[in-house]
XYZ file of C-alpha atoms in Angstrom:
724
model
C 58.524 -9.743 -40.254
C 55.756 -10.178 -37.291
C 56.553 -12.670 -34.900
C 54.019 -14.952 -32.782
C 54.127 -12.974 -29.820
C 53.839 -9.562 -31.648
C 50.044 -10.907 -33.476
C 49.057 -11.733 -30.614
C 50.171 -8.029 -29.188
C 48.522 -6.625 -32.032
C 44.900 -8.458 -31.669
C 44.837 -8.418 -27.742
C 45.383 -3.969 -28.749
C 42.671 -5.085 -31.032
C 41.061 -6.359 -28.256
C 41.212 -3.978 -26.344
C 39.933 -1.277 -28.461
C 36.348 -3.090 -28.618
C 37.350 -4.028 -32.412
C 36.164 -8.004 -32.022
C 36.740 -8.928 -35.473
C 39.777 -8.100 -36.032
C 41.001 -8.938 -32.991
C 39.812 -12.765 -33.650
C 41.694 -12.380 -36.659
C 44.133 -12.528 -35.127
C 44.031 -14.960 -32.709
C 43.101 -17.584 -35.961
C 45.933 -15.599 -37.231
C 47.596 -17.467 -34.455
C 46.422 -20.316 -34.442
C 47.212 -21.483 -37.552
C 50.406 -21.376 -36.976
C 50.437 -22.642 -33.392
C 47.193 -24.604 -33.026
C 47.611 -25.202 -29.308
C 48.730 -21.700 -28.278
C 46.526 -21.375 -24.946
C 46.286 -17.632 -24.986
C 45.419 -17.437 -28.456
C 42.166 -20.143 -27.496
C 41.301 -18.243 -24.708
C 41.027 -14.432 -25.596
C 39.788 -16.232 -29.208
C 37.094 -17.824 -26.423
C 37.350 -14.377 -25.323
C 35.752 -12.255 -28.264
C 33.358 -15.049 -28.864
C 31.801 -14.992 -26.081
C 32.043 -11.500 -25.866
C 30.445 -10.791 -29.005
C 27.502 -13.229 -28.687
C 28.651 -16.732 -29.339
C 28.353 -18.413 -25.641
C 28.875 -21.879 -27.375
C 31.846 -21.418 -29.918
C 33.274 -19.883 -26.343
C 33.298 -23.027 -24.858
C 34.818 -24.613 -27.309
C 38.065 -22.867 -27.784
C 38.106 -21.603 -23.860
C 38.167 -25.525 -22.692
C 40.865 -26.068 -25.587
C 42.321 -23.331 -23.491
C 42.484 -25.139 -20.131
C 43.637 -28.642 -22.376
C 45.953 -26.240 -23.623
C 47.761 -24.756 -21.167
C 50.752 -26.469 -18.956
C 51.612 -23.652 -16.971
C 51.943 -25.001 -13.452
C 51.218 -21.987 -11.480
C 47.819 -21.619 -11.840
C 47.471 -18.414 -12.098
C 46.586 -17.827 -15.757
C 44.543 -20.487 -16.301
C 42.926 -18.986 -13.851
C 41.618 -16.386 -16.013
C 40.743 -19.273 -18.078
C 38.374 -20.877 -15.557
C 36.684 -17.835 -14.900
C 35.630 -16.836 -18.121
C 33.964 -20.537 -18.714
C 31.890 -20.060 -16.321
C 30.597 -16.632 -17.119
C 30.039 -18.872 -21.112
C 27.819 -21.458 -19.948
C 26.371 -19.188 -17.271
C 25.056 -16.803 -20.426
C 24.361 -21.160 -22.427
C 21.925 -21.263 -18.959
C 24.447 -23.909 -17.789
C 24.229 -21.648 -14.129
C 25.177 -25.294 -11.463
C 28.536 -25.867 -14.242
C 29.373 -21.936 -14.225
C 29.463 -22.348 -10.362
C 31.900 -24.580 -10.624
C 34.790 -22.741 -12.759
C 34.403 -20.073 -10.892
C 35.012 -21.345 -7.983
C 38.020 -23.485 -9.398
C 39.476 -19.741 -10.568
C 39.216 -19.318 -7.199
C 40.490 -22.054 -5.616
C 44.217 -21.785 -8.439
C 43.871 -17.365 -7.612
C 42.419 -17.099 -4.189
C 42.619 -13.397 -4.276
C 41.234 -13.002 -7.650
C 37.854 -10.397 -7.319
C 36.412 -10.469 -10.004
C 36.228 -14.502 -9.972
C 34.626 -13.622 -7.141
C 32.367 -11.062 -9.018
C 31.243 -13.636 -12.201
C 30.547 -16.610 -8.792
C 27.836 -14.282 -7.525
C 26.527 -14.072 -10.574
C 25.888 -17.907 -11.400
C 24.868 -18.206 -7.760
C 22.218 -15.485 -8.418
C 21.308 -17.023 -11.561
C 20.186 -20.034 -9.822
C 18.593 -17.943 -6.976
C 20.925 -18.776 -4.619
C 21.273 -15.016 -3.082
C 22.606 -15.586 -0.272
C 25.678 -17.686 -1.141
C 25.728 -14.702 -4.466
C 26.109 -11.993 -1.990
C 28.852 -13.697 0.791
C 30.125 -13.998 -3.175
C 30.008 -10.214 -4.420
C 31.449 -9.241 -0.307
C 33.936 -10.542 -1.543
C 34.891 -9.611 -4.029
C 34.437 -5.995 -3.141
C 36.827 -6.352 -0.207
C 39.015 -7.676 -2.787
C 38.823 -4.543 -4.621
C 38.271 -1.154 -2.682
C 37.072 0.169 -6.804
C 35.140 -2.149 -7.167
C 31.481 -0.261 -7.493
C 30.576 -3.052 -10.167
C 30.305 -6.030 -7.024
C 29.288 -3.275 -4.401
C 25.999 -2.951 -7.144
C 25.686 -6.697 -6.808
C 25.481 -6.949 -3.795
C 23.241 -4.222 -3.025
C 20.546 -5.706 -5.517
C 21.108 -8.915 -3.649
C 20.834 -8.044 -0.420
C 17.406 -6.310 -1.739
C 15.625 -9.590 -2.804
C 16.917 -10.819 0.490
C 14.805 -7.833 1.906
C 17.906 -6.956 4.061
C 16.817 -3.384 2.867
C 19.561 -1.263 5.041
C 22.833 -3.712 3.817
C 21.093 -2.795 -0.379
C 20.696 0.508 0.751
C 24.538 0.591 2.598
C 26.230 -1.154 -0.679
C 24.412 0.955 -3.545
C 25.895 4.023 -1.775
C 29.343 2.293 -1.597
C 28.997 2.086 -4.897
C 28.321 5.678 -5.418
C 31.534 6.085 -4.118
C 33.470 3.838 -5.575
C 31.902 5.520 -8.683
C 29.365 8.893 -8.601
C 28.231 8.462 -12.353
C 27.404 5.019 -11.778
C 23.293 6.087 -12.909
C 22.487 2.402 -12.326
C 23.520 2.678 -8.534
C 21.230 5.884 -7.619
C 18.673 4.609 -10.010
C 17.996 1.360 -7.453
C 19.225 3.288 -3.913
C 16.315 5.625 -4.572
C 13.819 2.612 -5.582
C 14.437 0.846 -2.094
C 14.401 4.205 -0.470
C 10.994 4.429 -2.035
C 10.588 1.499 -1.067
C 11.198 1.540 2.254
C 8.893 4.713 2.891
C 11.805 7.515 2.272
C 9.434 8.922 0.049
C 11.059 12.541 -0.152
C 14.900 10.929 -0.272
C 13.756 9.005 -3.117
C 12.736 11.508 -5.057
C 16.535 13.221 -4.518
C 18.574 10.230 -5.410
C 16.167 9.432 -8.594
C 17.063 13.768 -9.408
C 20.528 12.332 -9.160
C 20.537 9.045 -12.190
C 18.187 11.089 -14.101
C 20.456 14.279 -14.127
C 23.183 12.002 -15.789
C 20.620 10.037 -18.193
C 17.208 12.355 -17.997
C 15.928 9.287 -20.920
C 15.798 6.689 -17.579
C 11.927 5.249 -17.606
C 12.574 3.700 -14.651
C 13.408 6.708 -12.846
C 11.358 8.056 -14.053
C 8.759 5.907 -13.277
C 9.815 5.795 -9.832
C 10.658 9.427 -9.154
C 6.445 9.690 -10.021
C 5.978 6.873 -7.553
C 7.738 8.875 -5.175
C 6.722 12.216 -5.154
C 2.574 10.347 -5.292
C 3.794 9.081 -1.686
C 6.227 12.842 -0.399
C 3.869 15.813 -2.142
C 1.409 16.653 -4.873
C -0.148 14.592 -7.008
C 0.762 17.244 -9.961
C 3.954 16.578 -9.678
C 3.619 13.182 -9.759
C 2.771 13.322 -13.051
C 4.747 14.737 -15.515
C 7.903 11.754 -14.910
C 5.135 9.328 -15.167
C 4.302 10.705 -18.525
C 8.136 11.193 -19.238
C 8.974 7.816 -18.954
C 6.307 6.555 -21.177
C 7.272 8.693 -23.570
C 11.017 7.522 -23.150
C 9.552 3.371 -23.568
C 5.433 2.740 -24.429
C 6.517 -0.591 -24.111
C 6.595 0.202 -20.196
C 3.998 -1.307 -18.415
C 5.340 0.111 -15.106
C 5.451 3.640 -16.492
C 1.733 3.658 -17.280
C 0.749 1.964 -13.512
C 2.552 5.231 -12.049
C 0.688 6.772 -14.817
C -2.287 6.126 -14.142
C -1.422 6.576 -9.739
C -0.629 10.041 -10.929
C -4.296 9.925 -12.199
C -5.744 8.601 -9.380
C -4.650 10.707 -7.493
C -6.373 13.503 -9.037
C -9.291 12.669 -9.275
C -9.003 11.732 -12.961
C -10.379 7.861 -12.695
C -10.926 7.487 -16.212
C -8.241 7.981 -18.189
C -6.661 6.408 -14.946
C -8.632 3.759 -15.616
C -7.291 4.199 -19.291
C -3.682 4.138 -18.951
C -3.896 0.661 -16.321
C -6.102 -0.766 -19.380
C -2.773 0.009 -21.373
C -0.660 -1.661 -18.902
C -2.440 -4.453 -18.641
C -2.385 -4.989 -22.225
C 1.555 -4.298 -22.006
C 1.343 -6.640 -20.340
C -0.536 -8.973 -18.279
C 0.815 -10.597 -15.855
C 1.750 -7.130 -14.049
C -1.435 -7.934 -10.757
C -0.362 -3.782 -9.090
C -1.921 -3.397 -12.633
C -4.746 -5.168 -12.495
C -5.060 -4.612 -8.885
C -5.340 -0.621 -9.268
C -7.655 -1.197 -12.359
C -9.846 -2.833 -9.887
C -9.798 0.098 -7.051
C -10.353 2.869 -9.794
C -13.718 0.693 -11.007
C -14.403 0.463 -7.142
C -14.108 3.866 -6.721
C -15.945 5.503 -9.377
C -19.059 2.238 -7.835
C -18.869 0.020 -10.018
C -18.349 -3.403 -7.732
C -18.409 -6.082 -11.063
C -15.484 -5.244 -12.670
C -13.880 -3.957 -9.125
C -14.198 -7.965 -7.041
C -12.900 -8.802 -11.433
C -9.702 -7.087 -11.438
C -9.189 -8.111 -7.839
C -9.748 -11.767 -8.000
C -7.063 -11.836 -11.714
C -3.762 -9.936 -9.725
C -4.967 -12.819 -6.953
C -4.380 -15.884 -9.979
C -1.243 -13.464 -10.766
C -0.614 -13.133 -6.996
C -2.295 -15.218 -4.953
C 0.659 -13.477 -2.063
C -0.660 -10.444 -2.417
C -2.444 -9.795 1.077
C -3.464 -5.963 0.384
C -5.705 -7.240 -2.352
C -7.217 -9.512 -0.517
C -8.404 -6.986 1.511
C -9.962 -4.853 -0.963
C -11.760 -8.786 -1.951
C -12.485 -8.883 0.814
C -14.150 -5.216 2.880
C -15.508 -4.633 -1.229
C -18.263 -7.483 1.009
C -18.891 -4.564 3.016
C -20.590 -3.233 -0.060
C -22.651 -6.023 -1.954
C -26.994 -5.619 -1.544
C -28.302 -8.527 0.875
C -24.335 -8.785 2.876
C -25.398 -11.025 5.699
C -22.912 -11.292 8.650
C -22.060 -14.887 7.115
C -20.239 -13.853 4.108
C -17.920 -10.960 5.892
C -16.905 -13.454 8.145
C -16.079 -15.802 5.761
C -14.690 -13.189 3.087
C -12.220 -11.703 6.330
C -11.019 -15.581 7.419
C -10.504 -15.593 3.432
C -7.321 -13.877 3.787
C -6.035 -14.598 8.013
C -6.413 -18.513 5.406
C -3.979 -17.685 3.650
C -1.466 -14.662 5.285
C -2.375 -15.029 8.529
C -2.227 -18.619 9.196
C 1.626 -20.017 8.463
C 2.478 -17.413 10.402
C 0.828 -19.719 13.272
C 3.533 -21.565 14.279
C 6.439 -19.149 14.707
C 3.934 -17.104 17.487
C 6.056 -17.488 20.579
C 4.527 -16.540 24.436
C 4.698 -12.972 26.196
C 5.701 -12.763 29.052
C 2.921 -12.755 32.294
C 2.223 -9.679 32.763
C 2.896 -8.142 36.418
C 0.303 -6.118 37.403
C 1.679 -3.629 39.715
C 3.207 -1.600 36.429
C 1.263 0.501 33.641
C 0.003 -0.727 30.636
C 2.170 -0.407 27.939
C -0.675 0.486 24.682
C 0.700 0.803 21.410
C -1.419 2.025 18.116
C -0.656 1.004 15.214
C -1.826 3.413 12.155
C -0.910 5.081 8.758
C -3.336 7.621 9.272
C -2.478 9.335 12.827
C -4.056 12.839 10.867
C -6.911 14.782 8.971
C -8.795 11.281 8.878
C -12.110 9.278 9.776
C -9.656 6.947 11.388
C -7.623 9.988 13.328
C -10.729 11.610 13.783
C -12.406 9.130 15.460
C -9.584 8.490 17.572
C -8.125 12.045 18.324
C -9.782 12.413 21.780
C -9.596 9.158 23.245
C -5.794 8.614 22.558
C -4.982 11.905 23.985
C -6.907 11.033 27.398
C -5.822 7.349 27.268
C -2.560 8.287 29.772
C -4.406 10.279 32.139
C -5.870 6.316 32.430
C -2.149 5.664 33.685
C -1.512 3.726 29.850
C 2.641 4.251 28.192
C 1.244 5.634 24.918
C 3.602 4.411 22.599
C 2.429 5.793 18.377
C 3.941 3.296 15.583
C 3.227 5.868 12.547
C 2.597 4.454 9.010
C 2.795 7.216 7.653
C 5.245 10.571 6.119
C 2.599 13.370 6.415
C 1.902 15.438 9.201
C -1.346 18.105 9.759
C -2.377 19.952 12.868
C -3.700 16.059 13.953
C -0.466 14.246 13.654
C 0.907 16.999 16.335
C -1.949 16.412 18.666
C -1.128 12.924 18.868
C 2.688 13.114 19.125
C 2.227 15.423 21.942
C -0.329 12.907 23.123
C 2.090 9.544 23.238
C 5.508 8.992 25.339
C 6.923 7.098 22.590
C 6.668 8.651 18.798
C 7.692 5.564 16.542
C 7.790 6.113 12.212
C 7.388 2.786 10.777
C 6.669 3.198 7.252
C 10.295 1.742 6.289
C 9.956 -1.482 8.277
C 8.654 -4.780 6.718
C 6.101 -6.500 9.254
C 8.509 -8.498 10.367
C 11.118 -5.536 11.667
C 7.899 -3.888 13.125
C 6.357 -6.452 14.674
C 9.554 -7.307 15.975
C 10.629 -3.911 17.119
C 6.878 -4.214 18.723
C 7.638 -6.914 21.244
C 10.461 -6.042 22.030
C 9.018 -2.492 23.527
C 6.861 -4.732 25.379
C 3.816 -3.560 24.214
C 1.495 -4.529 26.294
C -2.177 -4.584 23.920
C -1.270 -3.550 20.500
C -4.368 -1.141 18.668
C -5.039 -1.760 15.066
C -6.611 1.553 13.454
C -7.521 0.050 9.940
C -7.638 -2.921 8.952
C -8.066 -4.006 5.539
C -8.373 -0.234 4.584
C -5.637 1.790 2.686
C -2.032 1.468 5.393
C -3.112 -1.606 6.615
C -0.527 -3.923 8.007
C -2.485 -6.105 9.506
C 0.523 -8.745 8.170
C 2.072 -7.251 12.250
C -0.621 -9.019 13.779
C -1.087 -11.958 12.452
C 2.595 -12.448 13.937
C 1.104 -11.830 17.035
C 3.579 -9.432 18.135
C 1.834 -8.333 21.332
C -0.879 -10.424 23.779
C -3.299 -8.338 23.721
C -3.960 -7.282 19.592
C -7.749 -5.619 19.001
C -8.562 -3.664 15.845
C -10.667 -0.269 16.780
C -11.479 2.546 15.261
C -10.025 2.905 11.388
C -12.505 -0.993 10.321
C -16.046 -1.198 10.326
C -16.357 -5.099 10.300
C -14.376 -8.705 12.290
C -10.678 -9.080 10.659
C -11.401 -12.190 10.747
C -7.929 -12.194 12.130
C -7.078 -15.640 14.251
C -4.231 -13.840 16.063
C -6.689 -10.209 16.725
C -7.800 -10.965 20.250
C -10.595 -8.321 20.023
C -12.877 -4.807 18.424
C -14.058 -2.175 20.141
C -17.668 -1.550 19.202
C -21.047 -1.142 21.365
C -24.370 -2.260 21.659
C -25.489 -0.346 18.400
C -22.472 -1.513 15.829
C -22.604 -5.477 16.986
C -26.754 -6.324 19.782
C -26.248 -8.649 21.664
C -26.426 -12.214 19.311
C -23.686 -11.306 16.643
C -21.055 -11.724 18.708
C -20.748 -15.157 16.636
C -19.922 -13.252 13.018
C -16.762 -12.349 14.953
C -13.084 -14.013 15.560
C -12.753 -10.749 18.382
C -14.423 -10.977 21.842
C -16.348 -7.829 21.145
C -15.666 -4.661 23.789
C -18.526 -2.490 23.985
C -18.316 0.707 25.051
C -20.433 3.061 26.904
C -22.763 5.640 23.942
C -19.801 4.977 21.402
C -16.737 2.798 19.842
C -15.521 6.620 19.272
C -15.766 9.955 20.028
C -16.154 12.436 16.990
C -13.735 15.489 16.775
C -15.642 17.643 14.792
C -13.198 20.143 11.802
C -12.373 23.285 14.093
C -13.141 25.617 11.215
C -16.843 24.165 10.318
C -18.906 27.191 9.908
C -22.333 27.491 12.201
C -25.089 26.125 11.560
C -27.839 28.183 9.403
C -31.598 27.709 9.241
C -32.201 24.761 6.547
C -32.635 26.003 2.951
C -35.881 25.435 2.092
C -36.733 27.678 4.515
C -35.051 30.993 2.728
C -38.002 29.347 0.264
C -35.786 27.186 -1.762
C -36.551 24.110 -3.005
C -36.465 20.802 -0.237
C -32.109 19.491 -1.311
C -31.796 16.247 0.040
C -27.897 15.666 0.205
C -25.501 11.979 -0.073
C -21.595 12.788 0.402
C -20.790 9.059 0.469
C -18.560 7.115 -2.143
C -19.802 5.969 -4.858
C -19.264 2.358 -4.095
C -22.033 2.752 -1.317
C -24.582 3.786 -3.990
C -25.764 0.497 -5.136
C -29.102 0.332 -7.910
C -31.192 -0.197 -4.942
C -30.188 3.135 -2.613
C -31.040 5.158 -6.362
C -34.304 3.562 -6.512
C -35.551 4.973 -3.106
C -33.403 8.160 -4.204
C -35.639 8.190 -6.696
C -38.864 7.163 -4.627
C -38.185 10.018 -1.951
C -37.856 12.732 -4.778
C -41.252 11.199 -6.018
C -43.434 12.225 -2.668
C -41.399 15.648 -2.786
C -42.275 17.507 -5.522
C -39.495 19.533 -6.673
C -37.372 18.318 -4.351
C -33.369 18.262 -5.340
C -30.854 15.435 -5.189
C -27.083 17.104 -4.283
C -24.355 13.758 -5.074
C -20.422 15.118 -3.642
C -18.013 12.388 -3.139
C -13.825 13.086 -4.454
C -15.128 10.800 -7.929
C -17.623 13.132 -8.598
C -14.079 15.315 -9.911
C -13.865 12.794 -13.384
C -16.060 14.158 -16.056
C -16.119 10.720 -17.532
C -17.534 9.119 -13.822
C -20.630 12.018 -13.237
C -21.243 11.478 -16.324
C -21.593 7.976 -15.693
C -23.317 8.379 -12.964
C -25.777 11.107 -13.841
C -26.516 8.173 -16.797
C -27.220 5.558 -13.806
C -29.941 8.257 -11.811
C -31.723 8.568 -15.554
C -32.117 5.084 -15.260
C -32.850 5.537 -11.878
C -35.413 7.843 -12.580
C -34.187 11.308 -11.181
C -33.774 13.777 -14.123
C -30.742 15.444 -14.096
C -32.191 18.904 -13.550
C -33.309 17.386 -10.138
C -29.577 16.592 -9.660
C -26.397 18.419 -8.688
C -22.952 16.978 -8.503
C -19.565 17.764 -6.443
C -16.634 16.852 -6.622
C -13.661 17.330 -4.363
C -13.562 20.294 -2.087
C -11.383 21.446 1.194
C -12.409 20.497 4.758
C -13.637 24.150 5.261
C -16.031 24.259 1.787
C -17.206 20.135 2.790
C -18.549 21.156 5.519
C -20.376 24.343 3.772
C -22.378 21.974 0.755
C -23.544 19.487 3.714
C -24.635 22.345 5.416
C -26.639 23.205 1.866
C -29.116 20.680 2.366
C -31.938 19.705 4.381
C -32.436 16.239 4.810
C -29.562 13.943 4.437
C -30.335 10.450 2.611
C -27.725 8.817 4.461
C -26.716 4.864 1.791
C -26.890 1.367 2.954
C -26.601 -2.171 2.913
C -23.057 0.298 3.885
C -23.992 3.092 5.704
C -22.074 6.646 5.989
C -19.874 6.922 9.286
C -17.151 10.412 8.620
C -20.260 11.437 6.673
C -23.033 11.250 9.212
C -20.737 13.106 11.537
C -20.119 15.960 9.243
C -24.337 16.522 8.444
C -25.207 15.744 12.029
C -22.561 18.450 12.945
C -24.652 20.740 10.977
C -27.959 20.145 11.742
C -29.082 18.560 9.053
C -31.083 15.015 9.885
C -29.546 11.365 8.492
C -32.109 8.869 7.317
C -30.682 5.760 7.851
C -32.248 2.479 7.036
C -30.217 0.148 9.191
C -29.542 -3.717 8.299
C -26.973 -6.099 10.205
C -23.608 -5.333 9.764
C -21.242 -3.640 11.569
C -20.968 -1.630 8.755
C -24.399 -1.077 8.092
C -24.653 0.827 11.344
C -23.078 3.275 11.590
C -25.916 6.073 11.101
C -28.350 3.793 13.892
C -25.532 4.112 16.879
C -24.411 7.889 15.539
C -28.183 9.144 15.552
C -28.595 7.096 19.386
C -25.833 8.454 20.889
C -26.532 11.810 19.693
C -30.243 11.911 20.571
C -31.923 12.463 17.362
C -35.781 10.046 17.300
C -37.048 9.943 13.371
C -34.324 9.040 11.533
C -34.389 5.288 11.707
C -35.883 3.083 8.324
C -37.849 -0.488 9.233
C -37.092 -1.004 5.002
C -37.125 0.992 1.747
C -41.026 2.658 1.735
C -40.511 3.434 5.975
C -37.182 4.978 4.130
C -39.255 6.282 1.378
C -41.318 8.051 4.455
C -39.097 9.591 7.108
C -37.606 11.521 4.443
C -40.713 12.701 2.606
C -41.783 13.555 6.947
C -39.010 15.515 7.453
C -39.170 17.184 4.100
C -42.449 18.839 4.980
C -41.589 19.978 8.863
C -39.313 22.857 8.020
C -40.234 24.060 11.866
C -38.746 20.748 12.626
C -35.458 21.161 10.528
C -34.978 24.095 12.155
C -35.087 23.104 15.652
C -32.607 20.527 15.523
C -31.115 22.736 13.329
C -30.911 25.178 16.532
C -29.666 22.088 19.363
C -28.080 19.621 17.133
C -24.323 20.323 16.822
C -24.880 21.149 21.024
C -26.450 17.937 21.915
C -23.716 16.058 19.649
C -20.678 17.509 21.772
C -22.314 16.951 25.054
C -23.014 13.130 24.068
C -20.721 9.387 24.258
C -19.898 10.536 20.409
C -17.470 13.377 21.369
C -16.219 12.104 24.131
C -13.043 11.311 24.400
C -12.213 10.938 28.314
C -15.756 8.679 29.040
C -14.403 6.542 25.672
C -10.449 6.295 27.344
C -11.936 5.254 30.582
C -13.767 1.992 29.613
C -11.239 1.371 26.895
C -7.891 1.336 29.803
C -10.184 -1.124 31.550
C -11.308 -3.167 28.978
C -7.273 -3.142 27.435
C -6.340 -4.216 31.515
C -9.271 -6.881 31.844
C -7.880 -8.993 28.526
C -4.044 -8.444 29.876
C -5.519 -9.793 32.138
C -7.653 -12.634 31.971
C -10.263 -11.609 33.442
C -13.890 -12.069 31.542
């Protein structure tokens, strides 16, 4: 006949094999004979817990604790630990913490109790204490991969990314087949800007579990950050197939489509993401960006506001909202200032209490200038800055470049060659980067992004340098109290406009940038109209700039010049549905489809060739062209512009003046039409301009990096030394 011991052993064997019902029956049989049998009560409670019945588990385990008569506490430590797990499952995390602590008191080296204590503390949001508990569990059991994994999760949530990565790697040394550790390490590396490495780690996770939807979605994001968008789309699409309800997969798929200029598809995919998860702020923000790129300002604003209602801490989204104001018809400097100060009030002001004084300056040593940018590459900000940056060391400047980017090109190589120190920083948090800049002893820190993509205004808001200056990458005030100055010129910020800028205005001679034209640009040829073709007007600006007033003015230009044509070229028109939308908008404005050519994204050489295909370029308003104006002028084409009062409305005015081109600046829309028609009617004048303009530009302040660097360096010294 079986003894109580035999029945208990039998039940325990079933339990270890996962046969919970048989195990529970065995424990009940023991209790039928010995109602207060501590081990049977405890193990029955554990079986109930594992079967998803924590309330029944709590009752049995508490009964076991009452029935236990042991004096060494070793056995009953398990009871308290499992009681804690039952309490946590019931949502009573505070009681769970007490139970696990009692288990540890009874058995100080109890690794599992430390692990479970960490889980209970994490449930309470006490992440620092949870991390300590997981670390103790891992120290007590060398192969405890799950404790190291949870330690990584807690550290990641605390923003201690480097330590979190170390914890994940330790978990993987213990268990190389730990899929979630591979997936979380990959996600963390992606977050830190290590996209290429993240892709390799995420592939390891997917080799172990090909249908891991989160790893697939993050692999798509890693491809987007480190390689061609074509590679990102299949991974995101696969994640959506694996988990049709996974909003984050739809989000990543939308990102891949957007990068490939498939805007309408991206918009529908983001709409799917917000339908699945209406609280997913990033999806609302990205949908808004698609609408902005399509030139739909009101839907863009609505999307950004929805994202901020869900996540007021999203500084980048609030930047996008401020930036959107620059495109609005009738925009004023006062409105621009208000919109940008709103960003600082939420994201900048709370950091001011932590500002600390900088040491006094020593005028005898070289000035240390730091430049922070994600655009040390073939990007407008890089092309505007490179010549002056290359000339700064000759002005007695020690140059530290903080690169918030991972990709490199020929322009990147030139920036690196100019710098005393080249410091990749995309993986650093704003706080970490600010601390690094302060430790480097930077005297003047320059921003090349502002509220644009890859901007790090959260760094500037921490005031890591005694002098902070905005230059070249943004076309308005930053609105930051922490930003001391803004580099401009007499045309962009005329006398009297200073009161609408939070920054002191540093006026440069001639132009506030030094343009570096594409080396492979074709030589200017005679205007196409001289070959007997119809006059072609051209615009190469983003759709966001094309307001109803702009379209009406352009329609009037075409009416004044019979048989003329309009060429529109911008990346967004690579999307067929977006192109169809704009054909409709242009037709509604009075521009017939047979007078219209729409062109999407091309490479740089092809783009410059398209610029040469127009006789006269038409500038939008109230946000004028900047790079597009310079590229068009470089091909010898006049640009007709209508400046307003804002910085962003006055680019073409400033560049035309610096290049010495007259007769292109309008007073109002009617004058704009008159000027454009006048140029179109004078092919000889167009030909003469084409013949001389490139040389004229090259010899002007527009391309003079040395002159700009000299004034900029002196202005920075004056600021650092407190001189007016």
